[in-house]
mmCIF file of C-alpha atoms in Angstrom:
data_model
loop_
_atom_site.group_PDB
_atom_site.id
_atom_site.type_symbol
_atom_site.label_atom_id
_atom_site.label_comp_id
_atom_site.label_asym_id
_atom_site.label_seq_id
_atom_site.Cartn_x
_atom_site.Cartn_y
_atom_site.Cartn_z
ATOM 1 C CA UNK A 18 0.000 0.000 0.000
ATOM 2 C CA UNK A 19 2.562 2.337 0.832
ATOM 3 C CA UNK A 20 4.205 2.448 -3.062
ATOM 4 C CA UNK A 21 0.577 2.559 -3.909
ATOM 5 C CA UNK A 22 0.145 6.126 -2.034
ATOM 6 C CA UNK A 23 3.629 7.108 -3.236
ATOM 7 C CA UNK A 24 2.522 6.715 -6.949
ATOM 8 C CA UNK A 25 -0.977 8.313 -6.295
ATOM 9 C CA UNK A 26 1.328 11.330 -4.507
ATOM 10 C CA UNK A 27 3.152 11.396 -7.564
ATOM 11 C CA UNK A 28 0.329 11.661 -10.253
ATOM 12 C CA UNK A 29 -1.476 14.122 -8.367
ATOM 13 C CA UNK A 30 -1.251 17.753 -9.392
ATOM 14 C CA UNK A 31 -0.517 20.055 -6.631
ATOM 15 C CA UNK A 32 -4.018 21.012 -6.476
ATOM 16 C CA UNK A 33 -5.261 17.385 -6.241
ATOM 17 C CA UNK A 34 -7.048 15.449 -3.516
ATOM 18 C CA UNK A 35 -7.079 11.725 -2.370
ATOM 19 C CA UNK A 36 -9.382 10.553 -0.889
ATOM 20 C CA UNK A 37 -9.056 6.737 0.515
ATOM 21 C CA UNK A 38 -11.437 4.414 1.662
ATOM 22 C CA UNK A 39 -11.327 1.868 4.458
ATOM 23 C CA UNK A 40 -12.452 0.112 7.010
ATOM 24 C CA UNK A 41 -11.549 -0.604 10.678
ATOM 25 C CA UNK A 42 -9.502 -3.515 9.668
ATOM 26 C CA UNK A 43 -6.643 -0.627 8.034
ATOM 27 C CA UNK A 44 -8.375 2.974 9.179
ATOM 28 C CA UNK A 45 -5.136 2.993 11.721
ATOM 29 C CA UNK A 46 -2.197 2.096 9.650
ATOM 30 C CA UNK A 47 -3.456 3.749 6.565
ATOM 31 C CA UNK A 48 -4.173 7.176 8.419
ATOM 32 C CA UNK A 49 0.212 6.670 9.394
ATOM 33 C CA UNK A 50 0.775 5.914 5.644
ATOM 34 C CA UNK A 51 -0.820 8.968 4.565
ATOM 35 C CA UNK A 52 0.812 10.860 7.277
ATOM 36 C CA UNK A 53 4.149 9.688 6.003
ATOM 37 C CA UNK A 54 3.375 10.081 2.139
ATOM 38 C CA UNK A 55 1.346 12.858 1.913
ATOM 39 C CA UNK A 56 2.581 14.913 5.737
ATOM 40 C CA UNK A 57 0.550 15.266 8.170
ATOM 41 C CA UNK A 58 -0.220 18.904 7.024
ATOM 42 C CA UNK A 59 -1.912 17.886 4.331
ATOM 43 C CA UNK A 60 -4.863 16.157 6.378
ATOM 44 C CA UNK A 61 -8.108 17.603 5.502
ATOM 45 C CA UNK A 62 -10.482 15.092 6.952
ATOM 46 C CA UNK A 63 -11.614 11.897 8.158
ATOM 47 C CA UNK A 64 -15.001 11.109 6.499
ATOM 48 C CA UNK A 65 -17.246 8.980 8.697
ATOM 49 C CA UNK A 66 -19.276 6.958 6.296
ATOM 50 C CA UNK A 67 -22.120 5.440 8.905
ATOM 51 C CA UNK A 68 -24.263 3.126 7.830
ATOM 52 C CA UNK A 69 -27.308 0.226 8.894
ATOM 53 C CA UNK A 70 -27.081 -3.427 8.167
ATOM 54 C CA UNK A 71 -28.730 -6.398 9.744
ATOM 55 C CA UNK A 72 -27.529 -6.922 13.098
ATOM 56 C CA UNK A 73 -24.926 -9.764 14.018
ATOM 57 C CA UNK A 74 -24.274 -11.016 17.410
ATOM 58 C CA UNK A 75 -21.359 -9.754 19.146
ATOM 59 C CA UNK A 76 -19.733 -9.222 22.198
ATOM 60 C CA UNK A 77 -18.650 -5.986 21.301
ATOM 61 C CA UNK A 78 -20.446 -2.307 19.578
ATOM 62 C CA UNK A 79 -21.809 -3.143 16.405
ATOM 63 C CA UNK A 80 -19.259 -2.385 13.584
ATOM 64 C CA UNK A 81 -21.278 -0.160 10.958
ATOM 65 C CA UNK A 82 -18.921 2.799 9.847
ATOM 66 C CA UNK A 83 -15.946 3.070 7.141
ATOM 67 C CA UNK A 84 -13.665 6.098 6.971
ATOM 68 C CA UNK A 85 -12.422 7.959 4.068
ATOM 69 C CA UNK A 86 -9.422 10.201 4.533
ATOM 70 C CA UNK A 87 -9.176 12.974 2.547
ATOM 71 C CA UNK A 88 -5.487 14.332 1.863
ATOM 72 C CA UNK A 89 -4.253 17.194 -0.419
ATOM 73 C CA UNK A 90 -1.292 16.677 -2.697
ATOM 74 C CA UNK A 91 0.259 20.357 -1.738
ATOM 75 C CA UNK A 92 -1.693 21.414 1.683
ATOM 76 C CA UNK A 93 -0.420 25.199 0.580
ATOM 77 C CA UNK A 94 -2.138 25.269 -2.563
ATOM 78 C CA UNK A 95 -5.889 25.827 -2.859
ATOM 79 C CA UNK A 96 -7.683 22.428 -3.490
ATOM 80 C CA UNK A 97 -11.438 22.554 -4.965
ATOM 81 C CA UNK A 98 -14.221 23.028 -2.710
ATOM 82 C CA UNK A 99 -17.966 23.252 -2.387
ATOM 83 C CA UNK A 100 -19.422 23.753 0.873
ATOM 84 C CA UNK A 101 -22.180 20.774 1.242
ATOM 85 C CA UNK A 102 -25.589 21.496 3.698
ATOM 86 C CA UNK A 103 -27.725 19.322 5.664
ATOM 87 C CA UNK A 104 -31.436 20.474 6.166
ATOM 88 C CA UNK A 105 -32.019 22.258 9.592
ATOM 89 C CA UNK A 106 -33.173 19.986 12.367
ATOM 90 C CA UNK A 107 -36.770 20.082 13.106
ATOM 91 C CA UNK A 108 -36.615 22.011 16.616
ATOM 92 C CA UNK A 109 -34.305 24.735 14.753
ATOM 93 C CA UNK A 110 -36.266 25.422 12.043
ATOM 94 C CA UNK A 111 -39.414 25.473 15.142
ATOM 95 C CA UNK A 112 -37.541 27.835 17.383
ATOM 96 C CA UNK A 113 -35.691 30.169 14.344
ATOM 97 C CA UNK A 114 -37.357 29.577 11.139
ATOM 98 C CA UNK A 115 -35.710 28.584 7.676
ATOM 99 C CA UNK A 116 -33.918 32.286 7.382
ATOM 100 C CA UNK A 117 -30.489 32.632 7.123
ATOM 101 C CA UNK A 118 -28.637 33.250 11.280
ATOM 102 C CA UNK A 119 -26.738 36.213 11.694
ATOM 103 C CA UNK A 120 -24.891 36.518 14.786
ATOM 104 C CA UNK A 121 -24.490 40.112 16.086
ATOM 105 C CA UNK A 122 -22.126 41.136 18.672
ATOM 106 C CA UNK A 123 -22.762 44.986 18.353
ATOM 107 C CA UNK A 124 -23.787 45.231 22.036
ATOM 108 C CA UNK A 125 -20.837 43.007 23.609
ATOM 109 C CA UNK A 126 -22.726 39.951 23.683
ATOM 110 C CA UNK A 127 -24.038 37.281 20.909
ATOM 111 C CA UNK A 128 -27.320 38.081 19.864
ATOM 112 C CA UNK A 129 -29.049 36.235 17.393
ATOM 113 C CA UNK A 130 -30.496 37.804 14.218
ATOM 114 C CA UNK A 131 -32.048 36.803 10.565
ATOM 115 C CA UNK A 132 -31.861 38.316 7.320
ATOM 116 C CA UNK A 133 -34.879 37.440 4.573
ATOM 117 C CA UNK A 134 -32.365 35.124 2.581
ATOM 118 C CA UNK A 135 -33.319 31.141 3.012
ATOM 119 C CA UNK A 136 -30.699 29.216 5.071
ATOM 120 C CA UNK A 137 -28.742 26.316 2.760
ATOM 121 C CA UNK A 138 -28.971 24.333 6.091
ATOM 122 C CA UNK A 139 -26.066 23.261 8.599
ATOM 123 C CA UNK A 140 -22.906 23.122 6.814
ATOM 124 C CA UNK A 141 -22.515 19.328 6.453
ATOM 125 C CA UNK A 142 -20.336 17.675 9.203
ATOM 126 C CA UNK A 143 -18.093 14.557 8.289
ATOM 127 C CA UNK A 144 -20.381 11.812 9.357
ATOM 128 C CA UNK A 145 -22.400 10.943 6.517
ATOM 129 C CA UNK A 146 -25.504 8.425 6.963
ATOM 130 C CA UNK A 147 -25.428 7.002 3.885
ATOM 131 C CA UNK A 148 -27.066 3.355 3.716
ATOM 132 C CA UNK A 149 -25.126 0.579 1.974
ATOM 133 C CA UNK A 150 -25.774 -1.027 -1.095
ATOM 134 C CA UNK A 151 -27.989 -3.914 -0.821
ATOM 135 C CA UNK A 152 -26.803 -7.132 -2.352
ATOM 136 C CA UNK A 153 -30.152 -7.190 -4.623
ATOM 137 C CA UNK A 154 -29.741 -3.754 -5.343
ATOM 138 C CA UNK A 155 -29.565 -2.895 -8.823
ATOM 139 C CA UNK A 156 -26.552 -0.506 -8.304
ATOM 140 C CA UNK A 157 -24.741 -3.319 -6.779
ATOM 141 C CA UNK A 158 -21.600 -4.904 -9.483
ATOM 142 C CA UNK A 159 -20.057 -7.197 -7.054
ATOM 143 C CA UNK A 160 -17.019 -5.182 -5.912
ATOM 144 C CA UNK A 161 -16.411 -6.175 -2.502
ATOM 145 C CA UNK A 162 -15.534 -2.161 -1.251
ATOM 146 C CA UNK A 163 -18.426 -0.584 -3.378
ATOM 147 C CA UNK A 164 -19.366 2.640 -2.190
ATOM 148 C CA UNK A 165 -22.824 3.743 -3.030
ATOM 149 C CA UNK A 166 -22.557 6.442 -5.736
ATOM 150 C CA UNK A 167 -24.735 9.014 -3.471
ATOM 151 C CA UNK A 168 -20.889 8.455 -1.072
ATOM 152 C CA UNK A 169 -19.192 9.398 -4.847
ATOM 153 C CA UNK A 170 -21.456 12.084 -6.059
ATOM 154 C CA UNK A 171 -20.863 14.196 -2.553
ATOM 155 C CA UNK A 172 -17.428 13.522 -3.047
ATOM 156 C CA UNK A 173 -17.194 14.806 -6.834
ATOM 157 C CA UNK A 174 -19.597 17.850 -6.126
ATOM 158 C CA UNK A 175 -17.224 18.982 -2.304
ATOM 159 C CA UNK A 176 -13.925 18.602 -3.944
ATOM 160 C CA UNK A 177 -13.696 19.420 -7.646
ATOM 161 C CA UNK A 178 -14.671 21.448 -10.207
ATOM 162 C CA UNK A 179 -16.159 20.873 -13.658
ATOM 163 C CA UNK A 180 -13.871 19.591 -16.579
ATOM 164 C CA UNK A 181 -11.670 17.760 -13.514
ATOM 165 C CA UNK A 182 -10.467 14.340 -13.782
ATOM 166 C CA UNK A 183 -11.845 12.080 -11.556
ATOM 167 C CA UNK A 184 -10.653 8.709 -10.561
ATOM 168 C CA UNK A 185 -12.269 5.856 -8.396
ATOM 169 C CA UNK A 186 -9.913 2.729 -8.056
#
């Protein structure tokens, strides 16, 4: 794995992301790889990718995330990227409406205030709840680390721009 990152390293431009996907089998030793390949300035996230499957019996917490790490090539250049939203929890939207939250501090203290602009939602954090792909699904080609392409498409639309070169491996 390790000459694998190197090469990846290598191809990228210095504008260019990785992002890697694992599970907690690797999550550990991979995070050190990219550390050592990439630096450990160049971190930019870990992606939890939680899911729901049927239930097995264990002695321990039910295993249902993956990670993806997401490195830049050159952490001083400026990498692609899209700020994502999640809708506005239920109570929020009760308590403040679906305007846009302006916090003013004009008097010395946070006070909260709206403009008539819609709020995007909550910028989107980095757990994703993103269900699997069945094994009857139609989406479903047999590859045993498939991601489901909803976990692609929010990748593609966060961290690149139209006309980019995207590769899944």
């Amino acid at each position: 794995m390790l000459a694998r990152l190197r090469l990846a390293h290598a191809l990228l431009a210095p504008r260019d992301t990785l992002f890697l996907h694992c599970d907690w089998h690797a999550s550990h030793w991979l995070r050190c790889l990219l550390d050592e390949v990439f630096g450990a300035a160049a971190f930019k996230n870990e992606i939890v990718w939680r899911y729901r499957r049927w239930p097995a019996k264990t002695r321990s917490f039910q295993k249902m995330h993956d990670v993806i790490f997401w490195y830049a090539r050159s952490p001083d250049e400026e990498q692609a990227w899209t700020p994502m939203f999640e809708p506005l929890a239920a109570s929020t939207v009760e308590t403040w409406g679906d305007k846009k939250q302006v916090a003013d501090f004009s008097s010395g203290r946070r006070r909260p205030s709206q403009t008539d602009e819609a709020t995007p939602g909550a910028p989107m954090s980095d757990v994703w709840e993103i269900g699997i792909v069945a094994p009857i699904a139609k989406e479903r080609v047999g590859y045993p680390t498939q991601k489901p392409l909803a976990v692609l498409e929010r990748i593609v639309e966060a961290a690149s721009r139209p006309g980019d070169l995207v590769v899944d491996l």
